[in-house]
Short mmCIF file of C-alpha atoms in Angstrom, two decimals:
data_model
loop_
_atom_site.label_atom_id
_atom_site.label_comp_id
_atom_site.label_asym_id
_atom_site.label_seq_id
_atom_site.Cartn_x
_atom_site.Cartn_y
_atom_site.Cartn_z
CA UNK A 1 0.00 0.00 0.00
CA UNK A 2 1.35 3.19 -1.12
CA UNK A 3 0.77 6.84 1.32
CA UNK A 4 0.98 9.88 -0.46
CA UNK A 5 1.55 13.39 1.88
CA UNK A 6 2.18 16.51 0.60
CA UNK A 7 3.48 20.11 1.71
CA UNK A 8 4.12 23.03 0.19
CA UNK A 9 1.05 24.79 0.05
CA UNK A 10 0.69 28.60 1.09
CA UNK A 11 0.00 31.79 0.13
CA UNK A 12 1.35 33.84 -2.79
CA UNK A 13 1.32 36.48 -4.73
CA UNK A 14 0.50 36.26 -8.69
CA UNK A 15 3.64 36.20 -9.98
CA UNK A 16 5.09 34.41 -7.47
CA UNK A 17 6.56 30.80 -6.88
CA UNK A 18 6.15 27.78 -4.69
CA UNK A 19 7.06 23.95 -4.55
CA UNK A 20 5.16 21.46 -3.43
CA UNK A 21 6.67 17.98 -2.54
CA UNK A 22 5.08 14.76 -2.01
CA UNK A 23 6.52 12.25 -0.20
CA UNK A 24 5.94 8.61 -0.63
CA UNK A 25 5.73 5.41 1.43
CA UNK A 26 6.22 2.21 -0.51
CA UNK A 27 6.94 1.54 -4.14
CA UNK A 28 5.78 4.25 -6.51
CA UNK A 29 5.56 4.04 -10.22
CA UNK A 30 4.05 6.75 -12.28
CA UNK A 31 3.45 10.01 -10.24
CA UNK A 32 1.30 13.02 -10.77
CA UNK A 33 0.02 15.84 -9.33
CA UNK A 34 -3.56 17.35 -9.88
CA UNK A 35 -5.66 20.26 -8.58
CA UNK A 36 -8.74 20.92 -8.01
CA UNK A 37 -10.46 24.79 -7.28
CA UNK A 38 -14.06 25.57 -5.53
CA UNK A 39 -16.45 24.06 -7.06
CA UNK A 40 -14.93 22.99 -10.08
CA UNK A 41 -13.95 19.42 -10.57
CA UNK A 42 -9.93 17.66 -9.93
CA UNK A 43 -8.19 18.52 -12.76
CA UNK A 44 -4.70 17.12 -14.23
CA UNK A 45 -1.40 18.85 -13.84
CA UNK A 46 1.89 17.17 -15.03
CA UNK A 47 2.50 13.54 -14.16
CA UNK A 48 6.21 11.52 -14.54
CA UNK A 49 7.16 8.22 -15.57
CA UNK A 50 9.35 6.25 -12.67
CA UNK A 51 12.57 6.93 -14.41
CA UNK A 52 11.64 10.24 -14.82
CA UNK A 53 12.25 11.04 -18.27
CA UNK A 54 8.90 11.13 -19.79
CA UNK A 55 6.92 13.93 -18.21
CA UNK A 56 3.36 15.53 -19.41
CA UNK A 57 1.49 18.44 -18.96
CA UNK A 58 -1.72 20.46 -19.29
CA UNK A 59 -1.94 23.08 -21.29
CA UNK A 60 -2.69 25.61 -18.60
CA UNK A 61 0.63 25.13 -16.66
CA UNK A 62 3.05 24.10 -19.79
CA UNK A 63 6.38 26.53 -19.27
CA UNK A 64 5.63 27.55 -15.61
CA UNK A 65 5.28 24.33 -13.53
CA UNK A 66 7.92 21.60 -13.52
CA UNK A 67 7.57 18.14 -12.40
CA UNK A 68 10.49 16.13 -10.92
CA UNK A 69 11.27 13.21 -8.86
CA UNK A 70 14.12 11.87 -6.29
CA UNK A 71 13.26 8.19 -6.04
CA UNK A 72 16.58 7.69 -3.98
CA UNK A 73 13.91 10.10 -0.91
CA UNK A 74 10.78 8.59 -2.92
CA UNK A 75 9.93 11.49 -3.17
CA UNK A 76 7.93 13.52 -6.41
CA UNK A 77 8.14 17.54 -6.77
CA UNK A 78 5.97 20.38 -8.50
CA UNK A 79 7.76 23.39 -9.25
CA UNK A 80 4.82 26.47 -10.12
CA UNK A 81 6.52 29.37 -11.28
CA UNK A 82 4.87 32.30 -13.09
CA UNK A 83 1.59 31.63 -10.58
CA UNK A 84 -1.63 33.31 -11.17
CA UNK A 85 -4.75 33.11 -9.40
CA UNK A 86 -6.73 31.00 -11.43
CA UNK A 87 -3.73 28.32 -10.27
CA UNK A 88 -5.62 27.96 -6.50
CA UNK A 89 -6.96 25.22 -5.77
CA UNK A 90 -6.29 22.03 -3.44
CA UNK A 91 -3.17 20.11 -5.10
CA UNK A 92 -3.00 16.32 -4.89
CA UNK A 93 -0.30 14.02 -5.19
CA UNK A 94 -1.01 10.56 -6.89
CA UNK A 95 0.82 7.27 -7.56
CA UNK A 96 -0.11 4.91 -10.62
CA UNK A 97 0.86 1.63 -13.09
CA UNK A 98 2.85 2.81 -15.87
CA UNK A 99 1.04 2.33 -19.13
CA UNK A 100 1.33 1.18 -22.82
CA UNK A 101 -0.29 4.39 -23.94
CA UNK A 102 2.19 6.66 -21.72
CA UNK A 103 1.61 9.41 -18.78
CA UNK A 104 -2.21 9.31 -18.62
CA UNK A 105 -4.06 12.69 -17.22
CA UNK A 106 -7.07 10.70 -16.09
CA UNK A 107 -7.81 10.38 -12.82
CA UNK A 108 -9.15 6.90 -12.88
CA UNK A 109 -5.66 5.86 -13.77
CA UNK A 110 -4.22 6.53 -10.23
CA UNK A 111 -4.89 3.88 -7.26
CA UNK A 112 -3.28 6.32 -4.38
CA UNK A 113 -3.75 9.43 -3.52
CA UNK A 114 -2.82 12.15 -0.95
CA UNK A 115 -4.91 14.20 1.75
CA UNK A 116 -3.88 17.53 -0.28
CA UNK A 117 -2.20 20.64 -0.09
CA UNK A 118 -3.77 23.91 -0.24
CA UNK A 119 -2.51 26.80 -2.80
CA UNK A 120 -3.93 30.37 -2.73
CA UNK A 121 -2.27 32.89 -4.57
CA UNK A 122 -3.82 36.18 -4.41
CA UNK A 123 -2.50 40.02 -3.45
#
């Protein structure tokens, strides 16, 4: 059984920067991170393969957030860079098989998942 926590979460400014971290009990394979705002449903944010060369996405966070991994601390990281307010929400860490299609963005394709971190960036 895998147990996902996260920290990082605060308050920032727009324009600002944080990093989360999620740290991870047991084996972990594919990672990701997701968000999800008030009222709105949990949305994908970037996800890595275990070796952590393959990396994905969305569209809304391409060029400012950065996804990385230690597996040596089993441990997964989201760099956010560049944030603006829209980017609050709740983030989530989750843990997944790797796939034949690559890094999926759904959220069915995770088994574990964390307790969450809040983000708020705001003036």
């Amino acid at each position: 059984q895998v147990q996902l926590v996260e920290s990082g979460g605060g308050l920032v400014q727009p324009g600002g920067s944080l990093r989360l971290s999620c740290a991870a009990s047991g084996r972990t394979r594919t990672m990701a991170w997701f968000r999800q705002a008030p009222g709105k449903d949990r949305e994908f944010v970037a996800a890595i393969a275990w070796g952590g060369g393959d990396t994905s996405y969305a569209n809304s966070v391409k060029g400012r957030f950065s996804i990385s991994r230690d597996n040596t601390k089993n441990t997964v990281y989201l760099q956010m860079n560049s944030l603006k307010p829209e980017d609050t929400a709740v983030y989530y860490c989750a843990e997944g098989p790797s796939t034949i299609w690559g890094l999926s963005s759904q959220r069915l394709a995770y088994d574990h998942w964390g307790q969450g971190t809040q983000v708020t960036v705001s003036s």
